[in-house]
Amino acid sequence: MAISSDPRQVKQICFDRIDIPHVNTLKVAREHGAYEFLPTVLKDFDTARIIDEVKTSGLRGRGGAGFPTGLKWSFVPRNTGKPTYLLCNADEGEPGTFKDRDIMRFDPHLLIEGMIMAGFALGVKDAYIYVRGEFLHEAQVMNAAIDEAYAANLLGDDILGSGYSMNLTVHRGAGAYICGEETALIESLEGKPGRPRFKPPFPAVEGFYGCPTVVNNVETLATVPAILKFGGDWHASIGIPNNTGCKIFSVSGHVNKPGNYEVPMGTSLKTLIEDYCGGLQHGSVPKVVIPGGSSTPWLTAEHYDTPLTYDAMMKAGSMLGSGAIIVMDETADVVALSRRLAHFYAHESCGQCTPCREGTGWLKRIMNRVESGQGTEEDIQVLGDAATHMAGRTICALADGAAAPILSMLEHFPEEVRARLVEKAA
Amino acid sequence: MSAESICSDAVRFSDERLAEIKTLVARYPSAQSALMPVLYMAQEDFGYISMDAQKMIAEVLGLRLMQVREVVTFYTMFREQPCGTYLLEVCTNAGCMLNGANELVAHMCDSLGINVGETTPDGLFTVTEVECAGACGGAPVVQVNNAYHEKVTPEFIDALITEKRAEGAE
């Protein structure tokens, strides 16, 4: 690995090897440090030390919730007599998010190495990568890398003579956004429709087939090898306290150079958009920025300088989420965008909770009316009421995600919505 | 297969597939976990997952038909009906919408003379709109039979249609 042991020099962690040609092959990956530190971990580290390093690192889950990874691992009960499972969440379906795809298709061995280390810490014998169904190519790249890893005794029985054994299987989803929710993912991996489960019990105690289960995002697991190699303190010195390390931001929408950019946490939104993404397509300040995927509340120009951290985004009234930044410049039609997102959430609601199943349908139908100039003042009232009453009243957070764009639109652009009503259009 | 088998003999996995399924099942704590991968196999082998295929899969995995039905109908990527030789799936979610996806769909439908969700009379093309494909940096995104194409232009679509029609005519 070319990552510097001096945390002040570190600009990237997960994307360190991303531009190296053919680094998806074991040979090239190994030439650039893949699996170099693994024998040391298997020989000299134990569960307590690994969990301790990850806790010290301050690493927070990169899938969206930002839960401290080391803490999540520490919840797994030991000696239950049941197997412990490790599931990698590669369902990546939050509109705006496309970072895990690049790790899998360009540097699959980084994810595999992270999973072996996590699996070793948790005493896992069987691990799975749940990849969204559309990512067929990514699943094929992962499978080819896994085959190479088995052949090199990096997976399977008695890994590198350490006595530790782990199997790794890629499992494809089939086009259901809800399966990115960890308990829906578990249901799906059990061969069922992806309907989220009530929590508690949390997966750490009762997950896949009722056994202790850890579900971690791709980027989270891909950060583990660097943390164990350089130490938890090293990682904790990158970024800012409580928001440590680097983070991949998937930037899309009205920017000149959309794409994935990994930067130290704390970099400002404006710096990311102007220095990395080539600025906006039109104008100098964004009309709307959705900072953490389509389910997170919108920010406007006043928050353009916000540092990209979990805490600062929350203070600004939104969430860092998965780091999926959707940017809209002055040309954007916020009503059309909200209508499209309302359609998305109605389509993806699993249907088990009434407020979500019915509420997403209401939001979609009303937004269709409003966008096409058929809406009324009463519709605006109902939009706000429905969105408010859905959020927080369901098993999972999909309803909250569906409410966010509607409430943001009503909060920031009420005049644009009213301009579309039937009275005005007539 | 037992004498009281409920499915027609028309839809059967090959012996190679059955061997593959046996290996697959061993990777999971229970055969039910192999259902989604086995449904993909059926779709690959038969083009779509008919009711006969679903009955056959239920037998192969030792599941009730309803357990198969509810998975087939829950997930959008499992198809119970045949589609065109080329399935064109256009993402029209946020990132793609902001970069011309709706205009792209309109162009595609105009060029092919069909509506979204329909198949051309020659059976060559089906156009559908899909939810976020997870490649927003390359918006607008079109999947052609599962292969991703990014920053797609109307010209790319025209060339694709011309090329596939020429191949189809051969």
PDB file of N, CA, C and O in Angstrom, chain A residues 6-68:
ATOM      1  N   ASP A   6       2.026   8.554   7.879  1.00  0.00           N
ATOM      2  CA  ASP A   6       1.800   9.859   8.501  1.00  0.00           C
ATOM      3  C   ASP A   6       0.373  10.313   8.181  1.00  0.00           C
ATOM      4  O   ASP A   6       0.079  10.637   7.027  1.00  0.00           O
ATOM      5  N   PRO A   7      -0.495  10.340   9.190  1.00  0.00           N
ATOM      6  CA  PRO A   7      -1.901  10.646   8.903  1.00  0.00           C
ATOM      7  C   PRO A   7      -2.115  11.986   8.221  1.00  0.00           C
ATOM      8  O   PRO A   7      -3.075  12.155   7.480  1.00  0.00           O
ATOM      9  N   ARG A   8      -1.177  12.932   8.435  1.00  0.00           N
ATOM     10  CA  ARG A   8      -1.353  14.258   7.810  1.00  0.00           C
ATOM     11  C   ARG A   8      -1.185  14.193   6.298  1.00  0.00           C
ATOM     12  O   ARG A   8      -1.621  15.084   5.571  1.00  0.00           O
ATOM     13  N   GLN A   9      -0.510  13.138   5.833  1.00  0.00           N
ATOM     14  CA  GLN A   9      -0.263  13.000   4.388  1.00  0.00           C
ATOM     15  C   GLN A   9      -1.387  12.232   3.683  1.00  0.00           C
ATOM     16  O   GLN A   9      -1.384  12.132   2.461  1.00  0.00           O
ATOM     17  N   VAL A  10      -2.278  11.648   4.464  1.00  0.00           N
ATOM     18  CA  VAL A  10      -3.261  10.735   3.853  1.00  0.00           C
ATOM     19  C   VAL A  10      -4.410  11.503   3.200  1.00  0.00           C
ATOM     20  O   VAL A  10      -5.064  12.318   3.827  1.00  0.00           O
ATOM     21  N   LYS A  11      -4.600  11.238   1.918  1.00  0.00           N
ATOM     22  CA  LYS A  11      -5.696  11.870   1.181  1.00  0.00           C
ATOM     23  C   LYS A  11      -6.764  10.842   0.800  1.00  0.00           C
ATOM     24  O   LYS A  11      -7.918  11.188   0.550  1.00  0.00           O
ATOM     25  N   GLN A  12      -6.354   9.595   0.666  1.00  0.00           N
ATOM     26  CA  GLN A  12      -7.275   8.538   0.260  1.00  0.00           C
ATOM     27  C   GLN A  12      -6.930   7.255   1.002  1.00  0.00           C
ATOM     28  O   GLN A  12      -5.770   7.010   1.311  1.00  0.00           O
ATOM     29  N   ILE A  13      -7.947   6.425   1.259  1.00  0.00           N
ATOM     30  CA  ILE A  13      -7.708   5.112   1.861  1.00  0.00           C
ATOM     31  C   ILE A  13      -8.264   4.021   0.931  1.00  0.00           C
ATOM     32  O   ILE A  13      -7.515   3.246   0.353  1.00  0.00           O
ATOM     33  N   CYS A  14      -9.575   4.016   0.747  1.00  0.00           N
ATOM     34  CA  CYS A  14     -10.201   2.959  -0.065  1.00  0.00           C
ATOM     35  C   CYS A  14      -9.830   3.058  -1.544  1.00  0.00           C
ATOM     36  O   CYS A  14      -9.821   2.053  -2.249  1.00  0.00           O
ATOM     37  N   PHE A  15      -9.572   4.263  -2.007  1.00  0.00           N
ATOM     38  CA  PHE A  15      -9.277   4.458  -3.430  1.00  0.00           C
ATOM     39  C   PHE A  15      -7.779   4.515  -3.713  1.00  0.00           C
ATOM     40  O   PHE A  15      -7.364   4.902  -4.800  1.00  0.00           O
ATOM     41  N   ASP A  16      -6.968   4.133  -2.724  1.00  0.00           N
ATOM     42  CA  ASP A  16      -5.519   4.254  -2.883  1.00  0.00           C
ATOM     43  C   ASP A  16      -5.002   3.546  -4.142  1.00  0.00           C
ATOM     44  O   ASP A  16      -4.146   4.045  -4.842  1.00  0.00           O
ATOM     45  N   ARG A  17      -5.556   2.360  -4.442  1.00  0.00           N
ATOM     46  CA  ARG A  17      -5.060   1.578  -5.601  1.00  0.00           C
ATOM     47  C   ARG A  17      -5.969   1.684  -6.816  1.00  0.00           C
ATOM     48  O   ARG A  17      -5.753   0.991  -7.811  1.00  0.00           O
ATOM     49  N   ILE A  18      -7.009   2.506  -6.722  1.00  0.00           N
ATOM     50  CA  ILE A  18      -8.113   2.428  -7.676  1.00  0.00           C
ATOM     51  C   ILE A  18      -7.710   2.666  -9.127  1.00  0.00           C
ATOM     52  O   ILE A  18      -8.288   2.100 -10.050  1.00  0.00           O
ATOM     53  N   ASP A  19      -6.675   3.480  -9.349  1.00  0.00           N
ATOM     54  CA  ASP A  19      -6.286   3.808 -10.725  1.00  0.00           C
ATOM     55  C   ASP A  19      -5.222   2.874 -11.307  1.00  0.00           C
ATOM     56  O   ASP A  19      -4.814   3.038 -12.459  1.00  0.00           O
ATOM     57  N   ILE A  20      -4.768   1.922 -10.526  1.00  0.00           N
ATOM     58  CA  ILE A  20      -3.719   1.029 -11.021  1.00  0.00           C
ATOM     59  C   ILE A  20      -4.328   0.017 -11.995  1.00  0.00           C
ATOM     60  O   ILE A  20      -5.273  -0.685 -11.646  1.00  0.00           O
ATOM     61  N   PRO A  21      -3.803  -0.043 -13.228  1.00  0.00           N
ATOM     62  CA  PRO A  21      -4.386  -0.980 -14.199  1.00  0.00           C
ATOM     63  C   PRO A  21      -4.331  -2.428 -13.687  1.00  0.00           C
ATOM     64  O   PRO A  21      -3.330  -2.848 -13.105  1.00  0.00           O
ATOM     65  N   HIS A  22      -5.409  -3.167 -13.897  1.00  0.00           N
ATOM     66  CA  HIS A  22      -5.504  -4.595 -13.550  1.00  0.00           C
ATOM     67  C   HIS A  22      -5.315  -4.913 -12.073  1.00  0.00           C
ATOM     68  O   HIS A  22      -4.961  -6.029 -11.708  1.00  0.00           O
ATOM     69  N   VAL A  23      -5.558  -3.923 -11.207  1.00  0.00           N
ATOM     70  CA  VAL A  23      -5.394  -4.192  -9.772  1.00  0.00           C
ATOM     71  C   VAL A  23      -6.517  -5.112  -9.267  1.00  0.00           C
ATOM     72  O   VAL A  23      -6.468  -5.601  -8.137  1.00  0.00           O
ATOM     73  N   ASN A  24      -7.490  -5.378 -10.142  1.00  0.00           N
ATOM     74  CA  ASN A  24      -8.529  -6.357  -9.784  1.00  0.00           C
ATOM     75  C   ASN A  24      -7.967  -7.787  -9.781  1.00  0.00           C
ATOM     76  O   ASN A  24      -8.579  -8.692  -9.229  1.00  0.00           O
ATOM     77  N   THR A  25      -6.794  -7.976 -10.401  1.00  0.00           N
ATOM     78  CA  THR A  25      -6.196  -9.316 -10.377  1.00  0.00           C
ATOM     79  C   THR A  25      -5.328  -9.462  -9.129  1.00  0.00           C
ATOM     80  O   THR A  25      -4.747  -8.482  -8.649  1.00  0.00           O
ATOM     81  N   LEU A  26      -5.242 -10.671  -8.634  1.00  0.00           N
ATOM     82  CA  LEU A  26      -4.499 -10.920  -7.401  1.00  0.00           C
ATOM     83  C   LEU A  26      -3.022 -10.541  -7.553  1.00  0.00           C
ATOM     84  O   LEU A  26      -2.420  -9.962  -6.651  1.00  0.00           O
ATOM     85  N   LYS A  27      -2.458 -10.869  -8.710  1.00  0.00           N
ATOM     86  CA  LYS A  27      -1.034 -10.608  -8.926  1.00  0.00           C
ATOM     87  C   LYS A  27      -0.713  -9.116  -8.785  1.00  0.00           C
ATOM     88  O   LYS A  27       0.174  -8.730  -8.021  1.00  0.00           O
ATOM     89  N   VAL A  28      -1.467  -8.297  -9.512  1.00  0.00           N
ATOM     90  CA  VAL A  28      -1.199  -6.857  -9.464  1.00  0.00           C
ATOM     91  C   VAL A  28      -1.545  -6.290  -8.088  1.00  0.00           C
ATOM     92  O   VAL A  28      -0.810  -5.469  -7.537  1.00  0.00           O
ATOM     93  N   ALA A  29      -2.649  -6.757  -7.526  1.00  0.00           N
ATOM     94  CA  ALA A  29      -3.052  -6.259  -6.202  1.00  0.00           C
ATOM     95  C   ALA A  29      -1.941  -6.544  -5.190  1.00  0.00           C
ATOM     96  O   ALA A  29      -1.586  -5.696  -4.366  1.00  0.00           O
ATOM     97  N   ARG A  30      -1.363  -7.761  -5.279  1.00  0.00           N
ATOM     98  CA  ARG A  30      -0.294  -8.124  -4.335  1.00  0.00           C
ATOM     99  C   ARG A  30       0.961  -7.296  -4.543  1.00  0.00           C
ATOM    100  O   ARG A  30       1.656  -6.941  -3.584  1.00  0.00           O
ATOM    101  N   GLU A  31       1.243  -6.964  -5.796  1.00  0.00           N
ATOM    102  CA  GLU A  31       2.402  -6.091  -6.076  1.00  0.00           C
ATOM    103  C   GLU A  31       2.237  -4.726  -5.418  1.00  0.00           C
ATOM    104  O   GLU A  31       3.199  -4.003  -5.210  1.00  0.00           O
ATOM    105  N   HIS A  32       0.985  -4.383  -5.136  1.00  0.00           N
ATOM    106  CA  HIS A  32       0.707  -3.078  -4.522  1.00  0.00           C
ATOM    107  C   HIS A  32       0.199  -3.209  -3.097  1.00  0.00           C
ATOM    108  O   HIS A  32      -0.579  -2.383  -2.630  1.00  0.00           O
ATOM    109  N   GLY A  33       0.590  -4.267  -2.446  1.00  0.00           N
ATOM    110  CA  GLY A  33       0.377  -4.342  -1.003  1.00  0.00           C
ATOM    111  C   GLY A  33      -0.819  -5.126  -0.504  1.00  0.00           C
ATOM    112  O   GLY A  33      -1.007  -5.259   0.709  1.00  0.00           O
ATOM    113  N   ALA A  34      -1.654  -5.648  -1.424  1.00  0.00           N
ATOM    114  CA  ALA A  34      -2.812  -6.409  -0.955  1.00  0.00           C
ATOM    115  C   ALA A  34      -2.355  -7.651  -0.190  1.00  0.00           C
ATOM    116  O   ALA A  34      -1.386  -8.305  -0.580  1.00  0.00           O
ATOM    117  N   TYR A  35      -3.011  -7.945   0.881  1.00  0.00           N
ATOM    118  CA  TYR A  35      -2.780  -9.131   1.719  1.00  0.00           C
ATOM    119  C   TYR A  35      -1.388  -9.143   2.377  1.00  0.00           C
ATOM    120  O   TYR A  35      -0.983 -10.140   2.959  1.00  0.00           O
ATOM    121  N   GLU A  36      -0.651  -8.042   2.251  1.00  0.00           N
ATOM    122  CA  GLU A  36       0.703  -7.987   2.801  1.00  0.00           C
ATOM    123  C   GLU A  36       0.680  -8.091   4.335  1.00  0.00           C
ATOM    124  O   GLU A  36       1.509  -8.763   4.933  1.00  0.00           O
ATOM    125  N   PHE A  37      -0.299  -7.413   4.937  1.00  0.00           N
ATOM    126  CA  PHE A  37      -0.347  -7.366   6.400  1.00  0.00           C
ATOM    127  C   PHE A  37      -1.233  -8.469   6.980  1.00  0.00           C
ATOM    128  O   PHE A  37      -1.256  -8.675   8.194  1.00  0.00           O
ATOM    129  N   LEU A  38      -1.952  -9.167   6.103  1.00  0.00           N
ATOM    130  CA  LEU A  38      -2.895 -10.183   6.577  1.00  0.00           C
ATOM    131  C   LEU A  38      -2.236 -11.265   7.444  1.00  0.00           C
ATOM    132  O   LEU A  38      -2.773 -11.611   8.508  1.00  0.00           O
ATOM    133  N   PRO A  39      -1.060 -11.822   7.028  1.00  0.00           N
ATOM    134  CA  PRO A  39      -0.448 -12.863   7.876  1.00  0.00           C
ATOM    135  C   PRO A  39      -0.163 -12.367   9.289  1.00  0.00           C
ATOM    136  O   PRO A  39      -0.335 -13.112  10.261  1.00  0.00           O
ATOM    137  N   THR A  40       0.244 -11.107   9.414  1.00  0.00           N
ATOM    138  CA  THR A  40       0.517 -10.536  10.746  1.00  0.00           C
ATOM    139  C   THR A  40      -0.764 -10.497  11.577  1.00  0.00           C
ATOM    140  O   THR A  40      -0.757 -10.819  12.767  1.00  0.00           O
ATOM    141  N   VAL A  41      -1.845 -10.085  10.943  1.00  0.00           N
ATOM    142  CA  VAL A  41      -3.126 -10.023  11.665  1.00  0.00           C
ATOM    143  C   VAL A  41      -3.534 -11.419  12.129  1.00  0.00           C
ATOM    144  O   VAL A  41      -3.899 -11.621  13.299  1.00  0.00           O
ATOM    145  N   LEU A  42      -3.441 -12.394  11.214  1.00  0.00           N
ATOM    146  CA  LEU A  42      -3.866 -13.757  11.555  1.00  0.00           C
ATOM    147  C   LEU A  42      -2.965 -14.375  12.627  1.00  0.00           C
ATOM    148  O   LEU A  42      -3.403 -15.202  13.426  1.00  0.00           O
ATOM    149  N   LYS A  43      -1.697 -13.953  12.668  1.00  0.00           N
ATOM    150  CA  LYS A  43      -0.735 -14.543  13.599  1.00  0.00           C
ATOM    151  C   LYS A  43      -0.707 -13.804  14.948  1.00  0.00           C
ATOM    152  O   LYS A  43      -0.730 -14.431  16.007  1.00  0.00           O
ATOM    153  N   ASP A  44      -0.669 -12.483  14.890  1.00  0.00           N
ATOM    154  CA  ASP A  44      -0.410 -11.707  16.109  1.00  0.00           C
ATOM    155  C   ASP A  44      -1.614 -11.005  16.732  1.00  0.00           C
ATOM    156  O   ASP A  44      -1.536 -10.523  17.851  1.00  0.00           O
ATOM    157  N   PHE A  45      -2.711 -10.865  15.964  1.00  0.00           N
ATOM    158  CA  PHE A  45      -3.872 -10.156  16.487  1.00  0.00           C
ATOM    159  C   PHE A  45      -4.897 -11.149  17.018  1.00  0.00           C
ATOM    160  O   PHE A  45      -4.930 -12.297  16.590  1.00  0.00           O
ATOM    161  N   ASP A  46      -5.731 -10.679  17.932  1.00  0.00           N
ATOM    162  CA  ASP A  46      -6.876 -11.489  18.338  1.00  0.00           C
ATOM    163  C   ASP A  46      -8.131 -10.601  18.303  1.00  0.00           C
ATOM    164  O   ASP A  46      -8.041  -9.402  17.997  1.00  0.00           O
ATOM    165  N   THR A  47      -9.272 -11.215  18.625  1.00  0.00           N
ATOM    166  CA  THR A  47     -10.544 -10.503  18.548  1.00  0.00           C
ATOM    167  C   THR A  47     -10.499  -9.174  19.307  1.00  0.00           C
ATOM    168  O   THR A  47     -10.853  -8.127  18.773  1.00  0.00           O
ATOM    169  N   ALA A  48     -10.051  -9.237  20.551  1.00  0.00           N
ATOM    170  CA  ALA A  48     -10.061  -8.043  21.393  1.00  0.00           C
ATOM    171  C   ALA A  48      -9.212  -6.934  20.789  1.00  0.00           C
ATOM    172  O   ALA A  48      -9.620  -5.777  20.744  1.00  0.00           O
ATOM    173  N   ARG A  49      -8.044  -7.310  20.286  1.00  0.00           N
ATOM    174  CA  ARG A  49      -7.148  -6.280  19.757  1.00  0.00           C
ATOM    175  C   ARG A  49      -7.716  -5.654  18.480  1.00  0.00           C
ATOM    176  O   ARG A  49      -7.653  -4.438  18.299  1.00  0.00           O
ATOM    177  N   ILE A  50      -8.289  -6.488  17.612  1.00  0.00           N
ATOM    178  CA  ILE A  50      -8.841  -5.953  16.359  1.00  0.00           C
ATOM    179  C   ILE A  50     -10.014  -5.014  16.667  1.00  0.00           C
ATOM    180  O   ILE A  50     -10.083  -3.894  16.159  1.00  0.00           O
ATOM    181  N   ILE A  51     -10.917  -5.478  17.514  1.00  0.00           N
ATOM    182  CA  ILE A  51     -12.072  -4.625  17.843  1.00  0.00           C
ATOM    183  C   ILE A  51     -11.601  -3.338  18.509  1.00  0.00           C
ATOM    184  O   ILE A  51     -12.108  -2.255  18.238  1.00  0.00           O
ATOM    185  N   ASP A  52     -10.578  -3.460  19.337  1.00  0.00           N
ATOM    186  CA  ASP A  52     -10.043  -2.284  20.007  1.00  0.00           C
ATOM    187  C   ASP A  52      -9.456  -1.280  19.013  1.00  0.00           C
ATOM    188  O   ASP A  52      -9.696  -0.076  19.113  1.00  0.00           O
ATOM    189  N   GLU A  53      -8.702  -1.784  18.043  1.00  0.00           N
ATOM    190  CA  GLU A  53      -8.118  -0.889  17.025  1.00  0.00           C
ATOM    191  C   GLU A  53      -9.221  -0.191  16.229  1.00  0.00           C
ATOM    192  O   GLU A  53      -9.136   1.006  15.941  1.00  0.00           O
ATOM    193  N   VAL A  54     -10.249  -0.951  15.872  1.00  0.00           N
ATOM    194  CA  VAL A  54     -11.328  -0.370  15.065  1.00  0.00           C
ATOM    195  C   VAL A  54     -12.114   0.648  15.891  1.00  0.00           C
ATOM    196  O   VAL A  54     -12.512   1.699  15.391  1.00  0.00           O
ATOM    197  N   LYS A  55     -12.302   0.345  17.172  1.00  0.00           N
ATOM    198  CA  LYS A  55     -12.966   1.325  18.053  1.00  0.00           C
ATOM    199  C   LYS A  55     -12.131   2.597  18.144  1.00  0.00           C
ATOM    200  O   LYS A  55     -12.639   3.705  18.007  1.00  0.00           O
ATOM    201  N   THR A  56     -10.833   2.419  18.406  1.00  0.00           N
ATOM    202  CA  THR A  56      -9.929   3.575  18.524  1.00  0.00           C
ATOM    203  C   THR A  56      -9.918   4.409  17.246  1.00  0.00           C
ATOM    204  O   THR A  56      -9.806   5.630  17.281  1.00  0.00           O
ATOM    205  N   SER A  57     -10.055   3.728  16.095  1.00  0.00           N
ATOM    206  CA  SER A  57      -9.974   4.420  14.800  1.00  0.00           C
ATOM    207  C   SER A  57     -11.092   5.431  14.617  1.00  0.00           C
ATOM    208  O   SER A  57     -10.978   6.365  13.825  1.00  0.00           O
ATOM    209  N   GLY A  58     -12.198   5.231  15.338  1.00  0.00           N
ATOM    210  CA  GLY A  58     -13.343   6.120  15.172  1.00  0.00           C
ATOM    211  C   GLY A  58     -14.142   5.844  13.910  1.00  0.00           C
ATOM    212  O   GLY A  58     -15.039   6.620  13.564  1.00  0.00           O
ATOM    213  N   LEU A  59     -13.813   4.753  13.212  1.00  0.00           N
ATOM    214  CA  LEU A  59     -14.510   4.434  11.955  1.00  0.00           C
ATOM    215  C   LEU A  59     -16.013   4.306  12.186  1.00  0.00           C
ATOM    216  O   LEU A  59     -16.448   3.586  13.079  1.00  0.00           O
ATOM    217  N   ARG A  60     -16.779   5.041  11.384  1.00  0.00           N
ATOM    218  CA  ARG A  60     -18.235   4.951  11.453  1.00  0.00           C
ATOM    219  C   ARG A  60     -18.761   4.363  10.150  1.00  0.00           C
ATOM    220  O   ARG A  60     -18.202   4.590   9.079  1.00  0.00           O
ATOM    221  N   GLY A  61     -19.821   3.584  10.255  1.00  0.00           N
ATOM    222  CA  GLY A  61     -20.349   2.848   9.095  1.00  0.00           C
ATOM    223  C   GLY A  61     -20.582   3.765   7.905  1.00  0.00           C
ATOM    224  O   GLY A  61     -21.216   4.808   8.031  1.00  0.00           O
ATOM    225  N   ARG A  62     -20.057   3.343   6.757  1.00  0.00           N
ATOM    226  CA  ARG A  62     -20.094   4.188   5.567  1.00  0.00           C
ATOM    227  C   ARG A  62     -21.334   3.965   4.706  1.00  0.00           C
ATOM    228  O   ARG A  62     -21.453   4.536   3.623  1.00  0.00           O
ATOM    229  N   GLY A  63     -22.252   3.118   5.163  1.00  0.00           N
ATOM    230  CA  GLY A  63     -23.437   2.820   4.355  1.00  0.00           C
ATOM    231  C   GLY A  63     -24.518   3.877   4.474  1.00  0.00           C
ATOM    232  O   GLY A  63     -25.418   3.948   3.639  1.00  0.00           O
ATOM    233  N   GLY A  64     -24.472   4.691   5.525  1.00  0.00           N
ATOM    234  CA  GLY A  64     -25.481   5.732   5.655  1.00  0.00           C
ATOM    235  C   GLY A  64     -25.789   6.096   7.091  1.00  0.00           C
ATOM    236  O   GLY A  64     -25.977   7.258   7.418  1.00  0.00           O
ATOM    237  N   ALA A  65     -25.812   5.117   7.980  1.00  0.00           N
ATOM    238  CA  ALA A  65     -26.223   5.401   9.354  1.00  0.00           C
ATOM    239  C   ALA A  65     -25.088   5.984  10.193  1.00  0.00           C
ATOM    240  O   ALA A  65     -25.330   6.674  11.180  1.00  0.00           O
ATOM    241  N   GLY A  66     -23.848   5.706   9.811  1.00  0.00           N
ATOM    242  CA  GLY A  66     -22.711   6.276  10.531  1.00  0.00           C
ATOM    243  C   GLY A  66     -22.509   5.710  11.922  1.00  0.00           C
ATOM    244  O   GLY A  66     -21.928   6.353  12.795  1.00  0.00           O
ATOM    245  N   PHE A  67     -22.976   4.480  12.146  1.00  0.00           N
ATOM    246  CA  PHE A  67     -22.816   3.855  13.464  1.00  0.00           C
ATOM    247  C   PHE A  67     -21.365   3.394  13.643  1.00  0.00           C
ATOM    248  O   PHE A  67     -20.774   2.835  12.725  1.00  0.00           O
ATOM    249  N   PRO A  68     -20.790   3.617  14.832  1.00  0.00           N
ATOM    250  CA  PRO A  68     -19.380   3.218  15.032  1.00  0.00           C
ATOM    251  C   PRO A  68     -19.167   1.705  14.803  1.00  0.00           C
ATOM    252  O   PRO A  68     -19.818   0.882  15.437  1.00  0.00           O
TER     253      PRO A  68
END
